[in-house]
mmCIF file of C-alpha atoms and ligand atoms in Angstrom:
data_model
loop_
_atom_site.group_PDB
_atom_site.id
_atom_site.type_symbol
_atom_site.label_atom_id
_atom_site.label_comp_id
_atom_site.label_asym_id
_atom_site.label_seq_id
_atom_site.Cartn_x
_atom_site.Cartn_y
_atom_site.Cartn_z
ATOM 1 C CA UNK E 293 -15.057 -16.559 26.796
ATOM 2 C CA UNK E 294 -15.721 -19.916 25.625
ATOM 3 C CA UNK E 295 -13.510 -21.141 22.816
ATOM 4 C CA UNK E 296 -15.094 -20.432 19.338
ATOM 5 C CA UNK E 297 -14.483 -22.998 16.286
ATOM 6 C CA UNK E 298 -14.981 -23.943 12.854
ATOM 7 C CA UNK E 299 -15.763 -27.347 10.850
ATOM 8 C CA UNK E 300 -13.258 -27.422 7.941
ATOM 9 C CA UNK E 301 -15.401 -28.649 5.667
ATOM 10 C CA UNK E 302 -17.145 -25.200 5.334
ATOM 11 C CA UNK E 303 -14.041 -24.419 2.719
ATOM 12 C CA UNK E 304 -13.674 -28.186 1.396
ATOM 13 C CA UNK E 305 -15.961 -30.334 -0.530
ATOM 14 C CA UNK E 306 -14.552 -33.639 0.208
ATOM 15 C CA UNK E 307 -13.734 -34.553 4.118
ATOM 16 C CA UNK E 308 -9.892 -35.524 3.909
ATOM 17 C CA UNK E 309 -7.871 -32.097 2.855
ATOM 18 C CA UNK E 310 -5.078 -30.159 3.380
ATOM 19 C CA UNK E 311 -5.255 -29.986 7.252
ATOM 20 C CA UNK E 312 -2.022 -26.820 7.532
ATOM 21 C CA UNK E 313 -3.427 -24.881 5.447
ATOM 22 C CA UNK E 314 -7.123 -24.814 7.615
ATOM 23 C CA UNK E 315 -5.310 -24.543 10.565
ATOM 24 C CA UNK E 316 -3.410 -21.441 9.420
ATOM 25 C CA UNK E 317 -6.232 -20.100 8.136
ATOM 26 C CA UNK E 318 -8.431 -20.561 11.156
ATOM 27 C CA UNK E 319 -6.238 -19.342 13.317
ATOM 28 C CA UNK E 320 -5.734 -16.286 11.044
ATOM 29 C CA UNK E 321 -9.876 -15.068 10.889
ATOM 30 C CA UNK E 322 -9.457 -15.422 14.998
ATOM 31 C CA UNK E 323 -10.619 -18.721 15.734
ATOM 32 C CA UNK E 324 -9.593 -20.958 19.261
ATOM 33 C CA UNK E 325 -10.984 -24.547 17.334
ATOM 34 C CA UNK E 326 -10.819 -26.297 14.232
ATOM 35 C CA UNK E 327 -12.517 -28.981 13.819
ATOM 36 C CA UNK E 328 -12.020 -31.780 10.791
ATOM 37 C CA UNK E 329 -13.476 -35.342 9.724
ATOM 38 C CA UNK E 330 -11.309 -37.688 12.356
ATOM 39 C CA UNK E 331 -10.781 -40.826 9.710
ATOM 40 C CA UNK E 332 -7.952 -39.306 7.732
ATOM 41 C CA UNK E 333 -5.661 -39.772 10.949
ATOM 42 C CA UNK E 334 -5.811 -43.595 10.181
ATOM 43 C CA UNK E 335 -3.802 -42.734 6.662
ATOM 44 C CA UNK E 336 -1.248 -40.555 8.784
ATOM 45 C CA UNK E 337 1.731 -40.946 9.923
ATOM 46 C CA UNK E 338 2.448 -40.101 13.779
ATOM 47 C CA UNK E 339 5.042 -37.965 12.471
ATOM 48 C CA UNK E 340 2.613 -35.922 10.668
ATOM 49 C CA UNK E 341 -0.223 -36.282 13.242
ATOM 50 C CA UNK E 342 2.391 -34.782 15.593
ATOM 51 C CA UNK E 343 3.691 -32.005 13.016
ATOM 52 C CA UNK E 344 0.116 -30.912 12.599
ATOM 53 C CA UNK E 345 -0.204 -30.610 16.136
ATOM 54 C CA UNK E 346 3.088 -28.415 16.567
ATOM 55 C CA UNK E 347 1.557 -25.940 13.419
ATOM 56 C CA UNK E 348 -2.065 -25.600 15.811
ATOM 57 C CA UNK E 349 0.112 -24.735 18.840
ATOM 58 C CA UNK E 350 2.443 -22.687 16.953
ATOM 59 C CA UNK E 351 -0.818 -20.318 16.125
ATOM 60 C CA UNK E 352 -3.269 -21.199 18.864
ATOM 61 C CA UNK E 353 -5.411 -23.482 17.656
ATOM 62 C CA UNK E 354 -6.576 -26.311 19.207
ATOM 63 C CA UNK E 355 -7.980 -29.246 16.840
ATOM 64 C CA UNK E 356 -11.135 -31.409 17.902
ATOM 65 C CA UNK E 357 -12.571 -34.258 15.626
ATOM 66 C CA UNK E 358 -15.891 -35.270 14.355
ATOM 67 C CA UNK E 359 -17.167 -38.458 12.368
ATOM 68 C CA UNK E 360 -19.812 -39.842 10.514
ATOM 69 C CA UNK E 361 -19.182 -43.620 10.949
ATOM 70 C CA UNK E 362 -18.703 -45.739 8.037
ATOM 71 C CA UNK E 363 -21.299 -48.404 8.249
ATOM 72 C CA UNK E 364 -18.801 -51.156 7.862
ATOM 73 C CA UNK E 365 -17.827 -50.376 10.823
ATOM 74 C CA UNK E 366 -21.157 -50.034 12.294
ATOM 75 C CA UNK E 367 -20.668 -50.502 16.436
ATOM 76 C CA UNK E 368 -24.651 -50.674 16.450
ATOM 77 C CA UNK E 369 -24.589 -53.422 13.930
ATOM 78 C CA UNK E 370 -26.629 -56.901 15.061
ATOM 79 C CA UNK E 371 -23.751 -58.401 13.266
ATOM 80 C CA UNK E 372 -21.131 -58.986 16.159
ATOM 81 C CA UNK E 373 -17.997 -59.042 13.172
ATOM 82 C CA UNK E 374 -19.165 -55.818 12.183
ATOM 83 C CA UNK E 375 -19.729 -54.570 15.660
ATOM 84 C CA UNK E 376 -16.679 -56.092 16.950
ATOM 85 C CA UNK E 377 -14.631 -54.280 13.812
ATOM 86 C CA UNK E 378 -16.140 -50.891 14.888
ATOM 87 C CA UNK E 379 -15.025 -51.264 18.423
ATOM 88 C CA UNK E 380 -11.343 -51.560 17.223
ATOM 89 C CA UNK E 381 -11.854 -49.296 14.086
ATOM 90 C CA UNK E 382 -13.215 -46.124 16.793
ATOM 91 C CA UNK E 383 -10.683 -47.179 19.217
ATOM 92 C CA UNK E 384 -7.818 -46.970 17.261
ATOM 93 C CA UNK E 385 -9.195 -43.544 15.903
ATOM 94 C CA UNK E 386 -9.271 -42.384 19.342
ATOM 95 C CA UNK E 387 -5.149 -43.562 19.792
ATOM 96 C CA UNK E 388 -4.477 -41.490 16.686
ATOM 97 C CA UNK E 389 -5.976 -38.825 18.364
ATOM 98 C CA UNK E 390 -4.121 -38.766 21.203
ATOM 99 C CA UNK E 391 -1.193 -39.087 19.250
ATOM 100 C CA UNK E 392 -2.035 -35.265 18.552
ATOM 101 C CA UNK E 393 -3.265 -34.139 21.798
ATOM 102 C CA UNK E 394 -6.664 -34.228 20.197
ATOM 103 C CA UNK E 395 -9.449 -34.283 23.655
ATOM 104 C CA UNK E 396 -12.456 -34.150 22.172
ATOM 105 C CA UNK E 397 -14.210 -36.446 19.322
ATOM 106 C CA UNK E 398 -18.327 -35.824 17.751
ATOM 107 C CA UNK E 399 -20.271 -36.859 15.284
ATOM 108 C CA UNK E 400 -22.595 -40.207 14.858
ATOM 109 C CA UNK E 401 -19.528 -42.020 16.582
ATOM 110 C CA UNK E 402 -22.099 -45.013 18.361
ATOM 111 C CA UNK E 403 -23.642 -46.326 15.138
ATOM 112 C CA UNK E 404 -23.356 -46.217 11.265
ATOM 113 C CA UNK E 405 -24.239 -43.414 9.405
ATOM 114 C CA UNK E 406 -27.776 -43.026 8.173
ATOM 115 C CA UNK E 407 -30.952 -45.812 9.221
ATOM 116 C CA UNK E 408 -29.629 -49.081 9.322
ATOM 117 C CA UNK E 409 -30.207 -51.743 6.229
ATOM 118 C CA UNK E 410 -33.001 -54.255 6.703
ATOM 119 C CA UNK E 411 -34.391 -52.190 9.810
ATOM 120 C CA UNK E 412 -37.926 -53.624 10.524
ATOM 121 C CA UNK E 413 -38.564 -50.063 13.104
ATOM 122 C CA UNK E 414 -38.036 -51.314 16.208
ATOM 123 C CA UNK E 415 -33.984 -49.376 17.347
ATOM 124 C CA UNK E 416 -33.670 -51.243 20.702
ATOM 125 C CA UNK E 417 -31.821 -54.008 19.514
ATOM 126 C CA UNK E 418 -29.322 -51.281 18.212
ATOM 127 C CA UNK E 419 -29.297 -49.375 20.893
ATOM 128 C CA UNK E 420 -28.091 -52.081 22.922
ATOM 129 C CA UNK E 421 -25.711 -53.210 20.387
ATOM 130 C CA UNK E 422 -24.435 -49.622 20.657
ATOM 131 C CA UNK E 423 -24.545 -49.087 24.337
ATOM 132 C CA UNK E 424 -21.930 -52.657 24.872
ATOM 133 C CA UNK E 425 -19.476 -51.625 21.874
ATOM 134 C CA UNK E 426 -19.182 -47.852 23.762
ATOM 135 C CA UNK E 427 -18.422 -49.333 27.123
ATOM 136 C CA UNK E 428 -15.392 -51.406 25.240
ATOM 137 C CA UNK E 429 -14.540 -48.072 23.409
ATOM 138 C CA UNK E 430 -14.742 -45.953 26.187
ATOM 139 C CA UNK E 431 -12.123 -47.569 28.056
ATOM 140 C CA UNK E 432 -9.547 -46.753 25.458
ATOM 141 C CA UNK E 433 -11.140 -42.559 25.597
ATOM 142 C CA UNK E 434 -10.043 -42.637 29.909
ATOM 143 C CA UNK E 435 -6.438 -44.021 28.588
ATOM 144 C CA UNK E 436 -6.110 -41.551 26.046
ATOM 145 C CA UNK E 437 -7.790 -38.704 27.690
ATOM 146 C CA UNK E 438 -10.439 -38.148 25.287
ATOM 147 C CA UNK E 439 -14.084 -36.859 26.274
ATOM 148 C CA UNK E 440 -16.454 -38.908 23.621
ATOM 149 C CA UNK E 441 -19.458 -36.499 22.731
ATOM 150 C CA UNK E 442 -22.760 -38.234 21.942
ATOM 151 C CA UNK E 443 -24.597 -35.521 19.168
ATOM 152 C CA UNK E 444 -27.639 -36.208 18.794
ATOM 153 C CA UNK E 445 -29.047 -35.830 15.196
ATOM 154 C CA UNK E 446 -31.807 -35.529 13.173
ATOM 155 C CA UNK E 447 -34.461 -38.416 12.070
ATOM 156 C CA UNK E 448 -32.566 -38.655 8.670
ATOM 157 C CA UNK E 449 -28.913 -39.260 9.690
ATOM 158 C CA UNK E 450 -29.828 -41.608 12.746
ATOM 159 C CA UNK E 451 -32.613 -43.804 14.102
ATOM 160 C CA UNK E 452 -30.480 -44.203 17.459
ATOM 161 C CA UNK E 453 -30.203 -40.735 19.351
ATOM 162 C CA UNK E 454 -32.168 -37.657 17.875
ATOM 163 C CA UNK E 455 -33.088 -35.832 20.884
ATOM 164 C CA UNK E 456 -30.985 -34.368 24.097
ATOM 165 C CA UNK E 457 -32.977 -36.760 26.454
ATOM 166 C CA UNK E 458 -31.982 -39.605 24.259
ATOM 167 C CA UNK E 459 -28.375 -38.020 23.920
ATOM 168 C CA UNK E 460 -28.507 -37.986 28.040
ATOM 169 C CA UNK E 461 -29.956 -41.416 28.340
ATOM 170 C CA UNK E 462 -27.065 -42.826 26.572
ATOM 171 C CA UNK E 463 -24.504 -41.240 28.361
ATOM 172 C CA UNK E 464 -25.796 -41.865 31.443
ATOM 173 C CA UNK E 465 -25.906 -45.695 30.357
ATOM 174 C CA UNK E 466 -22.385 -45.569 30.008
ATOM 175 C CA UNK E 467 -21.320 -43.747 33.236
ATOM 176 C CA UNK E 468 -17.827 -42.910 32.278
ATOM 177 C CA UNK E 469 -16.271 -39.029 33.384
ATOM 178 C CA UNK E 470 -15.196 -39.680 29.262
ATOM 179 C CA UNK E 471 -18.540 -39.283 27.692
ATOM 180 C CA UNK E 472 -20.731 -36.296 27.185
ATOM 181 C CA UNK E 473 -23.551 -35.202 25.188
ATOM 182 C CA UNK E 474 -23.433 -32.706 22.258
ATOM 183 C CA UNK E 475 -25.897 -30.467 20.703
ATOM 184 C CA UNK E 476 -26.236 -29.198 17.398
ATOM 185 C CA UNK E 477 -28.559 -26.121 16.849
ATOM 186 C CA UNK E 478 -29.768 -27.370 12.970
ATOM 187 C CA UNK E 479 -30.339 -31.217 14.562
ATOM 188 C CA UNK E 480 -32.095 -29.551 17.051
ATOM 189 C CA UNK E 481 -34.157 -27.114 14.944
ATOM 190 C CA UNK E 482 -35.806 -30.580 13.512
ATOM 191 C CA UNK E 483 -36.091 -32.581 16.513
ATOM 192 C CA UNK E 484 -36.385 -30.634 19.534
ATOM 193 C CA UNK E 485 -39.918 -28.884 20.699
ATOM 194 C CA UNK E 486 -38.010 -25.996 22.682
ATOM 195 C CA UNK E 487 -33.744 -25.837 21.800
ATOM 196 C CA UNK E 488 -33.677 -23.996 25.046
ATOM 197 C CA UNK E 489 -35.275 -26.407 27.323
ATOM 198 C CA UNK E 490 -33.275 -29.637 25.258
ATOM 199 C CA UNK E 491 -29.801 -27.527 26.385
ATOM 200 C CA UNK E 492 -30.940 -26.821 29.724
ATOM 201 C CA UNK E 493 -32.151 -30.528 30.185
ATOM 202 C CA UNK E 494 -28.391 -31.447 29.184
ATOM 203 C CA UNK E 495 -26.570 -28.848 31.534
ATOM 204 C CA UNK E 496 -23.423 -29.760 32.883
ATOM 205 C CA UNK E 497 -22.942 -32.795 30.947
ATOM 206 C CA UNK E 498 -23.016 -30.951 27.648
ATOM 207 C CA UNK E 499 -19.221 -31.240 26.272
ATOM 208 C CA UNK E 500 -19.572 -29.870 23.260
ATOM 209 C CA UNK E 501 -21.862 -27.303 20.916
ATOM 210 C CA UNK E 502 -22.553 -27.655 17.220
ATOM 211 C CA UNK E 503 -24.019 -23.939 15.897
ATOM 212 C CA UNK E 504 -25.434 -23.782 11.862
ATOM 213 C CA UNK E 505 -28.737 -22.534 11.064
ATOM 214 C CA UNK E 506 -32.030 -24.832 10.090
ATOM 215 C CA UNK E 507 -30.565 -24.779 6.884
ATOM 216 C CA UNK E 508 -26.878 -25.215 7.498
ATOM 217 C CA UNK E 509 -26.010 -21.484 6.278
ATOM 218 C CA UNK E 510 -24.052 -19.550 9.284
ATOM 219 C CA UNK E 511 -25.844 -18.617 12.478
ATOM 220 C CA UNK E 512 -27.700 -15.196 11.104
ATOM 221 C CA UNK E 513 -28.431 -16.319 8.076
ATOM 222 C CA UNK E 514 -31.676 -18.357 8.671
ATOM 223 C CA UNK E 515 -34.233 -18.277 11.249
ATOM 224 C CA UNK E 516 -33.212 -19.557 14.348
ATOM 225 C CA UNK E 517 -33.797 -17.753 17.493
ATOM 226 C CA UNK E 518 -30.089 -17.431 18.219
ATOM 227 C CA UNK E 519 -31.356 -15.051 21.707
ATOM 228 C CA UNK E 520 -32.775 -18.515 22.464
ATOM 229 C CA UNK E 521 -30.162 -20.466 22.298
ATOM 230 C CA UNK E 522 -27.022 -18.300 23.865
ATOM 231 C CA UNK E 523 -29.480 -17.099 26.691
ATOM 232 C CA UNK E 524 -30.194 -21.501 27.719
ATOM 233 C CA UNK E 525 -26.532 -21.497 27.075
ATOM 234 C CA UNK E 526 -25.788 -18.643 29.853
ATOM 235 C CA UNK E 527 -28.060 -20.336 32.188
ATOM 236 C CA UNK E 528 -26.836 -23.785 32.302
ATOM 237 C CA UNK E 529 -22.961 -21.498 32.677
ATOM 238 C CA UNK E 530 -22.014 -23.501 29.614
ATOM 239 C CA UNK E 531 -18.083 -22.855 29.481
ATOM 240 C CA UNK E 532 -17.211 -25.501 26.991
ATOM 241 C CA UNK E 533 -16.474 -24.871 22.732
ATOM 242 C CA UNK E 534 -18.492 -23.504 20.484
ATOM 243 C CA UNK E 535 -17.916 -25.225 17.276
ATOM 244 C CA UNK E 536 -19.833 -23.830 13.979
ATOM 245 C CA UNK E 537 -20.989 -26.441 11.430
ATOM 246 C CA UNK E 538 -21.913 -24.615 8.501
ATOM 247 C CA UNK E 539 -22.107 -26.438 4.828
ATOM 248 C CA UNK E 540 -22.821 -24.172 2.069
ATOM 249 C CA UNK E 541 -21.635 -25.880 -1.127
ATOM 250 C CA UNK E 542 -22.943 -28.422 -3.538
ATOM 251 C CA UNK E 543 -21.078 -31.003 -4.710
ATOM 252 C CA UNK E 544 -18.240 -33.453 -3.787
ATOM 253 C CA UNK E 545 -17.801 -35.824 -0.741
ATOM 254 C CA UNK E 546 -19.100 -33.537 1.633
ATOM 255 C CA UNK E 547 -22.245 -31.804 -0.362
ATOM 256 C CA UNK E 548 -23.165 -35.591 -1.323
ATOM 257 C CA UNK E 549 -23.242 -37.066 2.322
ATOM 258 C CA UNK E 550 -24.603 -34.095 3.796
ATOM 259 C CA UNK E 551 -27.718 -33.632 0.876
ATOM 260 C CA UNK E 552 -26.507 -30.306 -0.059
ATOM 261 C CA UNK E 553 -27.930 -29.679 -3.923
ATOM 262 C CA UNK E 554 -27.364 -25.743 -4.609
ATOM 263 C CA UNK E 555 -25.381 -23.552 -3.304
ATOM 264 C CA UNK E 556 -26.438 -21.427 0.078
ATOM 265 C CA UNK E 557 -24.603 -18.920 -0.834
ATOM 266 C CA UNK E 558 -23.944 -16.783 -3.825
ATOM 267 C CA UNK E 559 -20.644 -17.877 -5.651
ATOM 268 C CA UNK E 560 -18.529 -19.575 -2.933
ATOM 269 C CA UNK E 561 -14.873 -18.811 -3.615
ATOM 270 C CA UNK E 562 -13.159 -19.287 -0.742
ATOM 271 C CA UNK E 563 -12.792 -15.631 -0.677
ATOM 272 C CA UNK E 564 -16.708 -15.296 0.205
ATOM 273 C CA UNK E 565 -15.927 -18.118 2.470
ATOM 274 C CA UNK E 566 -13.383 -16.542 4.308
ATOM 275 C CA UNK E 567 -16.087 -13.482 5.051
ATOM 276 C CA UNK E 568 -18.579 -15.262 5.540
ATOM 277 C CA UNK E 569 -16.515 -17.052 8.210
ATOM 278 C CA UNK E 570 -14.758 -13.717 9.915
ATOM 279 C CA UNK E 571 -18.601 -12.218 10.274
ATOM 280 C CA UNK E 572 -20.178 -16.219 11.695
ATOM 281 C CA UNK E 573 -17.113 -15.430 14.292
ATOM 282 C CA UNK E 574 -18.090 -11.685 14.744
ATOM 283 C CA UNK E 575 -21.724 -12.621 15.703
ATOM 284 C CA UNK E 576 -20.912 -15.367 18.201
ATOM 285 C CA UNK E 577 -18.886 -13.250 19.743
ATOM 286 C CA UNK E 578 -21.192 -10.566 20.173
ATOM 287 C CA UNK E 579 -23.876 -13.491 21.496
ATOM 288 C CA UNK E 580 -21.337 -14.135 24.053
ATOM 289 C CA UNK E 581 -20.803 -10.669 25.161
ATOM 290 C CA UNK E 582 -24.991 -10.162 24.805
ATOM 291 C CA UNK E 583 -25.598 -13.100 27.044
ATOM 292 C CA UNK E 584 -22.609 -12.067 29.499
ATOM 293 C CA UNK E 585 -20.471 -15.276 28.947
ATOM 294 C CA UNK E 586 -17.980 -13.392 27.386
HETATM 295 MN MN1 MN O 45 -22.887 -31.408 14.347
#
């Protein structure tokens, strides 16, 4: 069965917490993945990066990172001090990662965070920007062992890569075994004409899966044709992680940056959280078993 996940930031409203804890509790619900925000390993210690690490192998769980970039440290950026500070800023996250035995990084990791200032609507000049900071960066993933997923997201969180052909174009610009595309059902749900033709257009060089509904809520919740999406999944053979995405509180770091104003679920203690996270697991699994992949 392919490895299921969670993002850590369905519990926590602001992206650096207290990583044990989520890892513990992960692996208790029955989860193979955690996933967390991958700039707090700049402000650890290897020591602690490493002691994390022995906790997630202690109870089976494997961590993988994510990151929205900080646009000082925009690798897109027509600014070459800015670029060039990205390129060292994303390749030293990637060292810290290996320092943990971390394999797999996501997010808007080849440009800034959001449209960039002053664009006049024309992305090329970013997308090459982008495309000749990766090939430096992706030198330092084949040391360290790390696959580099491209996600492509919606209109409102990038101007670079929204689609899975874009997502694919990219990658294949870069021509490294170290990158890979990711998908994300809710980017998708905006972007996409048909989610199951974008995954089966990806196929074998889709690394890594984002699930969350088209409203962010847990796959069930909203309206997405979830039959859809596991069955393209089946037919590409898709044997990679599964990693679910959900944000469901206002406030804080996380409900800022993600636009999350009310609540998405009735009063979220992390009780309700924990539930609503044991039954997000319960119907994956049962997608998996549905579409025979189990
Ligand atoms: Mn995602």
């Amino acid at each position: 069965m392919n490895k299921l996940g969670i993002f850590m930031n369905f519990w926590e409203k602001n992206w650096d917490a207290d990583h044990e804890k989520y890892i513990r509790k992960a692996s208790k619900i029955g989860f193979d993945v955690l996933e967390f925000q991958a700039q707090p390993l700049l402000e650890m210690s290897d020591e602690k990066i490493r002691s994390l690490k022995a906790i997630a192998d202690e109870v089976g769980i494997e961590l993988t990172y994510s990151l929205g970039l900080d646009r000082n440290y925009d690798v897109s950026s027509l600014d070459e001090n800015v670029r060039k500070g990205g390129v060292e800023y994303l390749q030293n996250i990637i060292r810290k990662m290996h320092v943990g035995g971390g394999t797999l990084l996501s997010g808007v990791s080849y440009a800034g965070w959001g449209t960039p200032d002053n664009f006049k609507g024309d992305k090329r000049p970013y997308w090459e920007q982008s495309i000749k900071s990766m090939k430096e960066i992706i030198k330092v993933a084949e040391e360290c062992g790390v696959t580099y997923c491209v996600e492509a997201v919606n209109r409102f969180e990038t101007c670079l890569i929204n689609t899975a052909k874009e997502a694919l174009a990219y990658s294949n610009e870069i021509d490294s075994p170290n990158i890979g595309v990711l998908l994300d059902t809710y980017h998708m749900n905006i972007e996409e004409n048909n989610i199951g033709d974008a995954i089966r257009l990806v196929g074998d060089k889709l690394t890594s899966f984002h699930t969350g509904e088209n409203n962010r809520t847990a796959p069930g919740r909203g309206h997405l044709d979830w039959d859809e999406i596991f069955g393209a999944l089946s037919e590409i053979g898709y044997k990679n992680r599964i990693v679910c995405e959900p944000f469901v509180m206002e406030g804080g770091e996380v409900g800022r940056d993600i636009h999350v104003y009310r609540d998405l679920i009735d009063n979220p203690t992390e009780e309700r959280i924990d539930e609503e996270a044991a039954y997000l697991l319960e119907f994956e699994r049962n997608m998996l078993k549905k579409w025979n992949m189990a």
